[in-house]
Amino acid sequence: MDFTHFLSAYMPDPSYGGKRLYSDMIEQAVLADRLGYRGVAVPEHHLINLLMVPSPLQFAVKVAAVTRHVDLITSICVLPVRDMRVFAGEVVQADMLCDERLIVGCGRGAFRYEIERLGTPMEITSDKFRESLAVLEALLEGEEVSWHGKYYIFEPLTVMPRPTRKIPIMIAAMAPDAIYHSAKRGYDIQTTPLSGDHDVLRQQVDSFRRGKADGGAQARNNRLALQRGVYAARDDAEARQIIGYAYEYYKRFENIRGPGVVSHGIIEALPRKQTIEELAQNLIICTPAEVVDRLKVYEEVGIDEVFCPCNYGQPQAQTLEMMQRLAEEVMPHFRKSPVRASA
């Protein structure tokens, strides 16, 4: 099982400033590259102070300039809010500037607040995502492409520059049916059970396996990535501290997934039904030995890669120390895919 460091881009205190936050994220990415993480994942969200990366491709290019080995994975690019004729060219350019280390993770988007303020009704995002993905792939793979669909109508055109390789695309999906059909079509998958229990994860894994089996040759090398909060704490006291930070984080996360109470870009921290003890069971925030034991369960059920968000608002120094512990005391216990050298 491989490890990807997820750049959470969380700014609970707006006075911290985006420039300082992005500098922290770059420092984390450089450390991940040095420590042997397989990848660095870059989120995309707009208009809010959580996961706030308006241009993940731009950020991936910056990370590529200061790293040598890690894959640069968007997690995720929200296709329904974009014009694929513009986005396809941006993907090709970014892949070249990333030394062909780019993996385009994409999905329909999860936060009604931002999606609808960017002009797309939430109810059509699934349908629009499917057509957008088809348009994107057609533009990347062919020339003089025309389209006459529900959301796109255009005469023949060719995206420039042309790609120098088949750019990998990952699909973000949580519903078992969506995972099955995406895996069957040959896509790598990013998923998470969020606050769901182990039975939810097993359903997701089973759907991936069935899709991979039914997809034949095109799905033979599919990979399943799980996003899960992972923090290898120094001791039990630090674990309790980070769980406290995480509980405050999820007060905002659940708000923006639901009611969307936001003022001046800052998400209000709303009360949660889930207790802090229940959250501690969902996240993997514990000492390194306990982290190994809990991640072994994921490896055994068939997870190929773990995307590890770990920034819940704690100081940068703690995050960097934790990444070092994870690399030295946890990652060696798991099989790894070869990390390719950069182009």
mmCIF file of N, CA, C and O in Angstrom, residues 168-216:
data_model
loop_
_atom_site.group_PDB
_atom_site.id
_atom_site.type_symbol
_atom_site.label_atom_id
_atom_site.label_comp_id
_atom_site.label_asym_id
_atom_site.label_seq_id
_atom_site.Cartn_x
_atom_site.Cartn_y
_atom_site.Cartn_z
ATOM 1 N N PRO A 168 -3.099 10.312 -17.272
ATOM 2 C CA PRO A 168 -3.952 9.484 -16.417
ATOM 3 C C PRO A 168 -5.099 10.291 -15.799
ATOM 4 O O PRO A 168 -4.910 11.427 -15.371
ATOM 5 N N ILE A 169 -6.266 9.668 -15.769
ATOM 6 C CA ILE A 169 -7.445 10.272 -15.142
ATOM 7 C C ILE A 169 -7.943 9.339 -14.040
ATOM 8 O O ILE A 169 -8.090 8.128 -14.254
ATOM 9 N N MET A 170 -8.176 9.905 -12.858
ATOM 10 C CA MET A 170 -8.773 9.191 -11.730
ATOM 11 C C MET A 170 -10.163 9.750 -11.497
ATOM 12 O O MET A 170 -10.376 10.949 -11.649
ATOM 13 N N ILE A 171 -11.089 8.900 -11.087
ATOM 14 C CA ILE A 171 -12.448 9.345 -10.800
ATOM 15 C C ILE A 171 -12.682 9.315 -9.295
ATOM 16 O O ILE A 171 -12.383 8.313 -8.629
ATOM 17 N N ALA A 172 -13.196 10.412 -8.763
ATOM 18 C CA ALA A 172 -13.601 10.459 -7.365
ATOM 19 C C ALA A 172 -15.050 10.001 -7.269
ATOM 20 O O ALA A 172 -15.933 10.574 -7.919
ATOM 21 N N ALA A 173 -15.288 8.963 -6.482
ATOM 22 C CA ALA A 173 -16.640 8.427 -6.349
ATOM 23 C C ALA A 173 -16.803 7.813 -4.967
ATOM 24 O O ALA A 173 -15.869 7.193 -4.438
ATOM 25 N N MET A 174 -17.980 7.972 -4.400
ATOM 26 C CA MET A 174 -18.290 7.384 -3.099
ATOM 27 C C MET A 174 -19.379 6.320 -3.194
ATOM 28 O O MET A 174 -19.334 5.303 -2.505
ATOM 29 N N ALA A 175 -20.366 6.522 -4.044
ATOM 30 C CA ALA A 175 -21.468 5.567 -4.179
ATOM 31 C C ALA A 175 -20.965 4.282 -4.820
ATOM 32 O O ALA A 175 -20.258 4.328 -5.840
ATOM 33 N N PRO A 176 -21.296 3.126 -4.253
ATOM 34 C CA PRO A 176 -20.807 1.852 -4.813
ATOM 35 C C PRO A 176 -21.111 1.689 -6.296
ATOM 36 O O PRO A 176 -20.262 1.188 -7.048
ATOM 37 N N ASP A 177 -22.293 2.107 -6.741
ATOM 38 C CA ASP A 177 -22.642 1.950 -8.154
ATOM 39 C C ASP A 177 -21.721 2.784 -9.043
ATOM 40 O O ASP A 177 -21.262 2.319 -10.092
ATOM 41 N N ALA A 178 -21.426 4.015 -8.610
ATOM 42 C CA ALA A 178 -20.521 4.875 -9.384
ATOM 43 C C ALA A 178 -19.113 4.307 -9.402
ATOM 44 O O ALA A 178 -18.408 4.361 -10.425
ATOM 45 N N ILE A 179 -18.670 3.755 -8.279
ATOM 46 C CA ILE A 179 -17.340 3.128 -8.219
ATOM 47 C C ILE A 179 -17.284 1.957 -9.185
ATOM 48 O O ILE A 179 -16.317 1.801 -9.953
ATOM 49 N N TYR A 180 -18.311 1.120 -9.175
ATOM 50 C CA TYR A 180 -18.327 -0.062 -10.054
ATOM 51 C C TYR A 180 -18.202 0.344 -11.519
ATOM 52 O O TYR A 180 -17.348 -0.178 -12.254
ATOM 53 N N HIS A 181 -19.051 1.255 -11.964
ATOM 54 C CA HIS A 181 -19.061 1.607 -13.381
ATOM 55 C C HIS A 181 -17.785 2.332 -13.796
ATOM 56 O O HIS A 181 -17.286 2.123 -14.915
ATOM 57 N N SER A 182 -17.220 3.150 -12.916
ATOM 58 C CA SER A 182 -15.971 3.836 -13.248
ATOM 59 C C SER A 182 -14.812 2.855 -13.326
ATOM 60 O O SER A 182 -13.971 2.930 -14.236
ATOM 61 N N ALA A 183 -14.747 1.929 -12.384
ATOM 62 C CA ALA A 183 -13.683 0.918 -12.411
ATOM 63 C C ALA A 183 -13.820 0.021 -13.638
ATOM 64 O O ALA A 183 -12.821 -0.331 -14.283
ATOM 65 N N LYS A 184 -15.027 -0.331 -13.991
ATOM 66 C CA LYS A 184 -15.264 -1.183 -15.158
ATOM 67 C C LYS A 184 -14.763 -0.518 -16.439
ATOM 68 O O LYS A 184 -14.276 -1.193 -17.353
ATOM 69 N N ARG A 185 -14.850 0.806 -16.476
ATOM 70 C CA ARG A 185 -14.386 1.541 -17.660
ATOM 71 C C ARG A 185 -12.872 1.762 -17.656
ATOM 72 O O ARG A 185 -12.331 2.364 -18.574
ATOM 73 N N GLY A 186 -12.189 1.291 -16.614
ATOM 74 C CA GLY A 186 -10.733 1.341 -16.604
ATOM 75 C C GLY A 186 -10.125 2.478 -15.823
ATOM 76 O O GLY A 186 -8.923 2.722 -15.916
ATOM 77 N N TYR A 187 -10.926 3.188 -15.029
ATOM 78 C CA TYR A 187 -10.408 4.316 -14.269
ATOM 79 C C TYR A 187 -9.880 3.875 -12.904
ATOM 80 O O TYR A 187 -10.481 3.030 -12.234
ATOM 81 N N ASP A 188 -8.778 4.499 -12.470
ATOM 82 C CA ASP A 188 -8.408 4.451 -11.068
ATOM 83 C C ASP A 188 -9.451 5.238 -10.282
ATOM 84 O O ASP A 188 -10.075 6.162 -10.808
ATOM 85 N N ILE A 189 -9.606 4.882 -9.004
ATOM 86 C CA ILE A 189 -10.670 5.462 -8.187
ATOM 87 C C ILE A 189 -10.093 6.095 -6.928
ATOM 88 O O ILE A 189 -9.226 5.526 -6.274
ATOM 89 N N GLN A 190 -10.614 7.292 -6.594
ATOM 90 C CA GLN A 190 -10.415 7.896 -5.277
ATOM 91 C C GLN A 190 -11.752 7.778 -4.540
ATOM 92 O O GLN A 190 -12.793 8.156 -5.089
ATOM 93 N N THR A 191 -11.731 7.265 -3.309
ATOM 94 C CA THR A 191 -12.968 7.181 -2.556
ATOM 95 C C THR A 191 -12.717 7.457 -1.081
ATOM 96 O O THR A 191 -11.568 7.560 -0.638
ATOM 97 N N THR A 192 -13.801 7.595 -0.331
ATOM 98 C CA THR A 192 -13.753 7.738 1.123
ATOM 99 C C THR A 192 -15.125 7.390 1.671
ATOM 100 O O THR A 192 -16.142 7.728 1.045
ATOM 101 N N PRO A 193 -15.183 6.721 2.817
ATOM 102 C CA PRO A 193 -16.488 6.499 3.447
ATOM 103 C C PRO A 193 -16.929 7.681 4.301
ATOM 104 O O PRO A 193 -18.006 7.632 4.898
ATOM 105 N N LEU A 194 -16.095 8.747 4.370
ATOM 106 C CA LEU A 194 -16.356 9.883 5.243
ATOM 107 C C LEU A 194 -16.640 9.392 6.655
ATOM 108 O O LEU A 194 -15.810 8.718 7.252
ATOM 109 N N SER A 195 -17.832 9.662 7.185
ATOM 110 C CA SER A 195 -18.126 9.223 8.557
ATOM 111 C C SER A 195 -18.729 7.833 8.599
ATOM 112 O O SER A 195 -19.150 7.361 9.658
ATOM 113 N N GLY A 196 -18.770 7.159 7.454
ATOM 114 C CA GLY A 196 -19.324 5.808 7.408
ATOM 115 C C GLY A 196 -18.425 4.810 8.100
ATOM 116 O O GLY A 196 -17.228 5.024 8.294
ATOM 117 N N ASP A 197 -18.992 3.656 8.462
ATOM 118 C CA ASP A 197 -18.245 2.631 9.184
ATOM 119 C C ASP A 197 -17.534 1.691 8.215
ATOM 120 O O ASP A 197 -17.530 1.900 6.992
ATOM 121 N N HIS A 198 -16.953 0.626 8.779
ATOM 122 C CA HIS A 198 -16.157 -0.299 7.959
ATOM 123 C C HIS A 198 -17.022 -1.034 6.943
ATOM 124 O O HIS A 198 -16.532 -1.405 5.871
ATOM 125 N N ASP A 199 -18.295 -1.234 7.243
ATOM 126 C CA ASP A 199 -19.181 -1.888 6.280
ATOM 127 C C ASP A 199 -19.340 -1.037 5.023
ATOM 128 O O ASP A 199 -19.415 -1.574 3.907
ATOM 129 N N VAL A 200 -19.403 0.287 5.189
ATOM 130 C CA VAL A 200 -19.483 1.180 4.033
ATOM 131 C C VAL A 200 -18.230 1.046 3.175
ATOM 132 O O VAL A 200 -18.303 0.936 1.945
ATOM 133 N N LEU A 201 -17.070 1.020 3.816
ATOM 134 C CA LEU A 201 -15.816 0.853 3.080
ATOM 135 C C LEU A 201 -15.796 -0.478 2.337
ATOM 136 O O LEU A 201 -15.373 -0.542 1.171
ATOM 137 N N ARG A 202 -16.242 -1.547 2.977
ATOM 138 C CA ARG A 202 -16.245 -2.855 2.317
ATOM 139 C C ARG A 202 -17.139 -2.838 1.070
ATOM 140 O O ARG A 202 -16.796 -3.440 0.046
ATOM 141 N N GLN A 203 -18.269 -2.159 1.145
ATOM 142 C CA GLN A 203 -19.130 -2.049 -0.030
ATOM 143 C C GLN A 203 -18.411 -1.312 -1.156
ATOM 144 O O GLN A 203 -18.519 -1.693 -2.332
ATOM 145 N N GLN A 204 -17.692 -0.270 -0.811
ATOM 146 C CA GLN A 204 -16.951 0.482 -1.821
ATOM 147 C C GLN A 204 -15.852 -0.378 -2.446
ATOM 148 O O GLN A 204 -15.672 -0.394 -3.668
ATOM 149 N N VAL A 205 -15.117 -1.107 -1.601
ATOM 150 C CA VAL A 205 -14.048 -1.974 -2.101
ATOM 151 C C VAL A 205 -14.623 -3.092 -2.967
ATOM 152 O O VAL A 205 -14.090 -3.407 -4.044
ATOM 153 N N ASP A 206 -15.713 -3.691 -2.524
ATOM 154 C CA ASP A 206 -16.331 -4.773 -3.302
ATOM 155 C C ASP A 206 -16.799 -4.273 -4.669
ATOM 156 O O ASP A 206 -16.642 -4.968 -5.684
ATOM 157 N N SER A 207 -17.350 -3.061 -4.704
ATOM 158 C CA SER A 207 -17.792 -2.494 -5.980
ATOM 159 C C SER A 207 -16.609 -2.265 -6.911
ATOM 160 O O SER A 207 -16.697 -2.528 -8.122
ATOM 161 N N PHE A 208 -15.503 -1.796 -6.358
ATOM 162 C CA PHE A 208 -14.295 -1.607 -7.157
ATOM 163 C C PHE A 208 -13.807 -2.941 -7.714
ATOM 164 O O PHE A 208 -13.475 -3.050 -8.903
ATOM 165 N N ARG A 209 -13.758 -3.952 -6.873
ATOM 166 C CA ARG A 209 -13.276 -5.263 -7.325
ATOM 167 C C ARG A 209 -14.146 -5.832 -8.437
ATOM 168 O O ARG A 209 -13.646 -6.378 -9.425
ATOM 169 N N ARG A 210 -15.468 -5.710 -8.290
ATOM 170 C CA ARG A 210 -16.378 -6.221 -9.320
ATOM 171 C C ARG A 210 -16.194 -5.451 -10.622
ATOM 172 O O ARG A 210 -16.161 -6.043 -11.708
ATOM 173 N N GLY A 211 -16.057 -4.132 -10.518
ATOM 174 C CA GLY A 211 -15.843 -3.338 -11.718
ATOM 175 C C GLY A 211 -14.537 -3.682 -12.405
ATOM 176 O O GLY A 211 -14.477 -3.793 -13.635
ATOM 177 N N LYS A 212 -13.501 -3.869 -11.611
ATOM 178 C CA LYS A 212 -12.191 -4.230 -12.161
ATOM 179 C C LYS A 212 -12.260 -5.583 -12.853
ATOM 180 O O LYS A 212 -11.708 -5.759 -13.949
ATOM 181 N N ALA A 213 -12.949 -6.535 -12.239
ATOM 182 C CA ALA A 213 -13.069 -7.870 -12.833
ATOM 183 C C ALA A 213 -13.888 -7.834 -14.123
ATOM 184 O O ALA A 213 -13.536 -8.477 -15.122
ATOM 185 N N ASP A 214 -14.979 -7.069 -14.106
ATOM 186 C CA ASP A 214 -15.857 -7.017 -15.274
ATOM 187 C C ASP A 214 -15.299 -6.140 -16.390
ATOM 188 O O ASP A 214 -15.754 -6.217 -17.532
ATOM 189 N N GLY A 215 -14.309 -5.314 -16.065
ATOM 190 C CA GLY A 215 -13.743 -4.418 -17.071
ATOM 191 C C GLY A 215 -12.741 -5.071 -17.998
ATOM 192 O O GLY A 215 -12.346 -4.463 -19.002
ATOM 193 N N GLY A 216 -12.306 -6.268 -17.662
ATOM 194 C CA GLY A 216 -11.378 -6.973 -18.534
ATOM 195 C C GLY A 216 -10.017 -6.309 -18.616
ATOM 196 O O GLY A 216 -9.524 -5.725 -17.646
#
